[in-house]
Each structure stands twice: as structure tokens, then as C-alpha cells.
Coordinates of C-alpha atoms in Angstrom, one line a residue:
Chain A
E944 CA 6.9 12.7 -11.5
D945 CA 7.9 11.8 -8.1
Q946 CA 10.5 14.2 -6.7
V947 CA 12.8 14.6 -3.7
T948 CA 14.2 18.1 -2.6
Q949 CA 16.6 18.6 0.0
S950 CA 17.5 21.8 1.7
P951 CA 19.5 23.3 2.5
E952 CA 22.2 22.8 -0.3
A953 CA 25.1 23.4 2.4
L954 CA 25.1 24.2 5.9
R955 CA 28.0 25.3 8.0
L956 CA 27.9 24.8 11.8
Q957 CA 30.1 25.4 14.6
E958 CA 30.7 22.7 17.0
G959 CA 27.9 21.9 19.3
E960 CA 25.7 24.2 17.1
S961 CA 22.2 22.0 16.7
S962 CA 20.4 22.4 13.4
S963 CA 18.0 20.4 11.1
L964 CA 18.0 19.2 7.5
N965 CA 15.1 19.0 5.5
C966 CA 13.9 16.5 2.9
S967 CA 10.4 17.1 1.3
Y968 CA 8.8 14.6 -1.4
T969 CA 6.2 14.1 -3.7
V970 CA 5.9 10.3 -3.9
S971 CA 2.4 8.9 -3.3
G972 CA 2.2 5.8 -1.0
L973 CA 5.6 6.1 0.1
R974 CA 6.8 2.6 0.9
G975 CA 9.9 4.0 2.8
L976 CA 12.2 7.0 3.6
F977 CA 16.0 6.4 3.8
W978 CA 18.7 8.7 5.2
Y979 CA 22.3 7.9 3.9
R980 CA 25.5 9.7 4.9
Q981 CA 28.2 10.0 2.3
D982 CA 31.9 10.8 2.9
P983 CA 34.0 12.1 0.1
G984 CA 35.3 9.3 -2.0
K985 CA 33.0 6.9 -0.5
G986 CA 29.7 5.4 -1.3
P987 CA 26.5 6.2 0.8
E988 CA 26.3 4.5 4.2
F989 CA 22.8 3.8 5.6
L990 CA 21.6 5.6 8.5
F991 CA 17.9 5.2 9.0
T992 CA 14.7 4.1 7.3
L993 CA 11.4 5.6 8.4
Y994 CA 8.1 4.0 7.0
S995 CA 5.3 6.0 8.4
A996 CA 4.4 9.5 9.6
G997 CA 5.0 10.2 13.1
E998 CA 7.9 7.8 13.2
E999 CA 11.2 8.9 14.9
K1000 CA 14.7 7.0 14.6
E1001 CA 17.7 7.9 16.7
K1002 CA 21.5 7.2 16.3
E1003 CA 24.3 9.1 18.3
R1004 CA 23.7 13.0 17.6
L1005 CA 21.4 12.2 14.7
K1006 CA 17.3 11.9 15.0
A1007 CA 15.3 11.4 11.9
T1008 CA 11.5 12.3 11.9
L1009 CA 8.9 11.8 9.1
T1010 CA 5.7 13.7 8.4
K1011 CA 3.4 12.9 5.4
K1012 CA 5.3 15.1 3.1
E1013 CA 8.7 15.6 4.5
S1014 CA 11.5 14.3 6.8
F1015 CA 14.0 16.0 9.1
L1016 CA 17.4 15.0 10.1
H1017 CA 18.1 16.7 13.5
I1018 CA 21.7 17.1 14.4
T1019 CA 21.9 17.6 18.2
A1020 CA 25.6 19.3 19.4
P1021 CA 27.4 18.2 16.0
K1022 CA 31.2 17.3 16.0
P1023 CA 33.5 17.8 13.2
E1024 CA 33.2 14.1 12.4
D1025 CA 29.6 14.5 11.5
S1026 CA 30.8 16.7 8.3
A1027 CA 29.4 14.8 5.3
T1028 CA 26.9 15.0 2.7
Y1029 CA 23.4 13.7 3.8
L1030 CA 21.1 11.9 1.4
C1031 CA 17.7 11.3 1.4
A1032 CA 15.8 8.9 -0.7
V1033 CA 12.2 7.6 -0.8
Q1034 CA 11.1 4.2 -2.1
P1035 CA 7.8 4.3 -4.1
P1036 CA 5.3 1.6 -3.5
G1037 CA 5.5 -2.0 -5.1
G1038 CA 8.7 -3.7 -3.1
G1039 CA 12.0 -4.0 -4.4
T1040 CA 12.2 -0.8 -6.6
A1041 CA 15.1 1.4 -6.8
L1042 CA 15.5 4.5 -4.5
I1043 CA 14.8 8.3 -5.7
F1044 CA 17.6 10.3 -4.0
G1045 CA 17.6 14.0 -3.4
K1046 CA 20.9 15.9 -4.3
G1047 CA 21.9 15.9 -0.4
T1048 CA 23.0 18.6 2.1
T1049 CA 26.7 18.9 2.8
L1050 CA 27.1 19.5 6.2
S1051 CA 30.4 21.3 7.5
V1052 CA 31.1 21.3 11.4
S1053 CA 34.1 23.3 12.5
S1054 CA 35.6 23.3 15.7
Chain B
D921 CA 30.4 -9.9 5.3
A922 CA 32.8 -7.7 3.2
G923 CA 30.0 -5.7 1.6
V924 CA 29.6 -4.6 -1.9
I925 CA 32.8 -4.8 -3.8
Q926 CA 33.4 -2.8 -6.9
S927 CA 36.2 -2.7 -9.4
P928 CA 38.3 -0.8 -10.3
R929 CA 37.9 1.7 -7.9
H930 CA 39.4 4.4 -10.7
E931 CA 39.4 4.0 -14.3
V932 CA 40.9 6.4 -16.7
T933 CA 40.5 6.0 -20.3
E934 CA 40.2 7.7 -23.8
M935 CA 36.9 8.7 -25.7
G936 CA 36.0 5.7 -27.8
Q937 CA 37.5 3.0 -25.7
E938 CA 35.2 0.2 -23.9
V939 CA 34.6 0.3 -20.1
T940 CA 33.8 -2.4 -18.0
L941 CA 32.6 -1.8 -14.4
R942 CA 32.1 -4.8 -12.0
C943 CA 30.3 -5.5 -8.9
K944 CA 30.0 -8.3 -6.5
P945 CA 26.9 -7.8 -4.4
I946 CA 26.4 -8.9 -0.7
S947 CA 25.6 -12.7 -0.4
G948 CA 22.0 -13.6 -0.2
H949 CA 20.8 -10.2 -1.7
D950 CA 18.4 -10.7 -4.7
Y951 CA 18.4 -7.0 -6.0
L952 CA 21.3 -5.3 -7.5
F953 CA 21.3 -1.5 -8.7
W954 CA 23.6 0.3 -10.8
Y955 CA 23.7 4.1 -10.1
R956 CA 25.4 6.9 -11.6
Q957 CA 26.6 10.1 -9.5
T958 CA 27.3 13.5 -10.8
M959 CA 27.4 17.1 -9.4
M960 CA 24.9 18.2 -11.4
R961 CA 22.4 15.4 -11.4
G962 CA 23.2 13.5 -8.1
L963 CA 22.6 10.1 -7.8
E964 CA 20.7 8.4 -10.8
L965 CA 19.4 4.8 -11.0
L966 CA 20.7 3.4 -14.5
I967 CA 19.4 -0.3 -13.9
Y968 CA 18.3 -2.7 -11.5
F969 CA 18.0 -6.5 -11.6
N970 CA 16.0 -9.0 -9.2
N971 CA 17.3 -12.7 -9.3
N972 CA 19.7 -11.8 -12.1
V973 CA 16.8 -10.6 -14.3
P974 CA 16.9 -7.0 -15.4
I975 CA 13.6 -5.5 -14.3
D976 CA 14.1 -1.9 -15.1
D977 CA 16.6 0.0 -17.4
S978 CA 14.9 2.9 -18.3
G979 CA 17.9 5.2 -16.7
M980 CA 20.4 3.7 -19.1
P981 CA 21.4 6.7 -20.7
E982 CA 21.6 5.1 -24.5
D983 CA 22.4 2.2 -26.4
R984 CA 26.3 2.5 -25.6
F985 CA 25.5 1.6 -22.0
S986 CA 24.6 -2.3 -21.2
A987 CA 24.5 -4.3 -18.2
K988 CA 24.5 -8.0 -17.0
M989 CA 24.0 -10.2 -14.2
P990 CA 25.2 -13.7 -15.3
N991 CA 25.0 -15.2 -11.7
A992 CA 24.0 -14.0 -8.2
S993 CA 27.5 -12.9 -7.1
F994 CA 28.5 -10.9 -10.1
S995 CA 27.4 -7.9 -12.4
T996 CA 28.8 -5.8 -15.0
L997 CA 28.3 -2.4 -16.4
K998 CA 29.8 -1.7 -19.9
I999 CA 30.3 1.4 -21.9
Q1000 CA 31.0 1.1 -25.5
P1001 CA 32.1 3.4 -27.0
S1002 CA 32.8 5.7 -24.0
E1003 CA 32.6 9.5 -24.1
P1004 CA 33.7 12.4 -21.9
R1005 CA 30.0 13.1 -20.5
D1006 CA 30.2 9.7 -19.1
S1007 CA 32.7 10.9 -16.6
A1008 CA 31.2 10.1 -13.1
V1009 CA 31.1 7.9 -10.1
Y1010 CA 29.4 4.5 -10.7
F1011 CA 27.8 2.8 -7.5
C1012 CA 26.4 -0.7 -7.3
A1013 CA 24.1 -1.4 -4.4
S1014 CA 22.2 -4.6 -3.3
S1015 CA 19.5 -5.1 -1.2
Y1016 CA 17.4 -8.2 0.0
Y1017 CA 13.3 -7.6 -0.4
G1018 CA 11.9 -8.1 3.1
R1019 CA 8.2 -7.4 3.9
R1020 CA 9.2 -4.1 5.4
S1021 CA 12.9 -3.5 5.1
D1022 CA 14.9 -3.8 2.0
T1023 CA 17.6 -1.2 2.7
Q1024 CA 20.0 -0.9 -0.1
Y1025 CA 23.8 -1.1 0.8
F1026 CA 26.3 0.6 -1.6
G1027 CA 29.7 -0.1 -2.8
P1028 CA 32.6 2.1 -2.8
G1029 CA 32.0 3.2 -6.3
T1030 CA 34.2 3.2 -9.4
R1031 CA 35.2 7.0 -10.3
L1032 CA 35.4 6.9 -14.3
T1033 CA 37.4 9.8 -16.1
V1034 CA 37.0 9.7 -20.1
L1035 CA 39.5 11.9 -21.8

């Protein structure tokens, strides 16, 4: 069965303290790996899509990387407004299929 | 574009009552997905449509759940009769199938509480 595991479940950082979130997956023939951000009471907000091992994408303080079995979301010098739950999802091959989500990492950044 | 629109945003009902959740996808998108989110299980796919046709409903918990998409701009998820264990946040998402990129965009969700 295809699985997506995110770690840690929760992460507390001080403002400016860089760290990484992990997403490991067992899907074969990955079509894409997605990162979403979810704020309390809102729907997931799209951040990045990665398609092949070695690919990297950046947006402000966030950088996502992909290997054959896992992805990392690196957060550089985080600010309190980066506090949210970060969800990883994989899309199996076949096109147009639904995403398989991990349970997320809840990030809290204090000033 | 207004994004994916869901209504109602909050629904409180009593066990045994019928509940109907509504979704308007982004114009031009050809896929529509219904998800359920709980603390215990995270985000789970319930059903998805392609060009208004249901493709995979294997995630629908039981016969009490049904979904329809009568046209490209509207879908409903119905629970009848509702039970307390159905309490969750229900999300609708839509996407456009491209050669490479078919990012799903989510609505704000409907928080359902069944008493």
C-alpha cells in the first residue's frame, strides 16, 4: 500500500532558527510530490510541486528538495508567520489521480 | 478567479439528519475531489470526478455517503443519515489535468458537527 510519512509531527523553533521537515514515501513511479501549507480553519494552500529526484524549488524562506524516497522542506530563518501545518502529498502515476497525503508537520515559530 | 467555493462553512446537525455539502470548482478545471480531514486520520480522499463523471469512490465510508456532479460548476456531497463519527472538516478541491502539472486547489472546507 502506498504510504506517505511526515516527521516530526510537531516542531517548535525560535525565530531565525533554521530547520527541515521530512516527507518519506513508498509510492512507485511517482508522478509528482506536492507541498501544501495549512493554517487553522483554512484549506491547504499549494506551495510546490516536485517531479524528479534532484529537483529543488524555492519560495521566500522555503526550499523543497526531492530524492527517490523522500522530500525535505527546508525553512531558513523562519518568522512567526511561517507557523502552520505543512502537508506533503504524492501523486501516483496515471494522471489525474488523487493525492495521498501525509498527516503533516505542525510548525510553531516563536519570536 | 474566486477559487474553490464551498458552502456552508459550518454545519451543526443532529444524528439521523440529512446533510448536504456544496462545492463550486475553479472554472475550467476538469477534476473535482472530495476529502475529509480529522485529527486521527488526516486528509482522506472520499471520491473524485473527471468531467462530471465519478472515477473512484472507494474512499466513501459507506452507503450513507453519496456525491453528485450534475454539471462542471457544481458538486454535492450528501450524508444520510448522519452520525457523530461523521464529524470532520470536508474539503473540495479541483484541478486541471496537464501533461505535467495538475495541482489541486482546495476550498476553505465545511466543518461538520453531528451531535
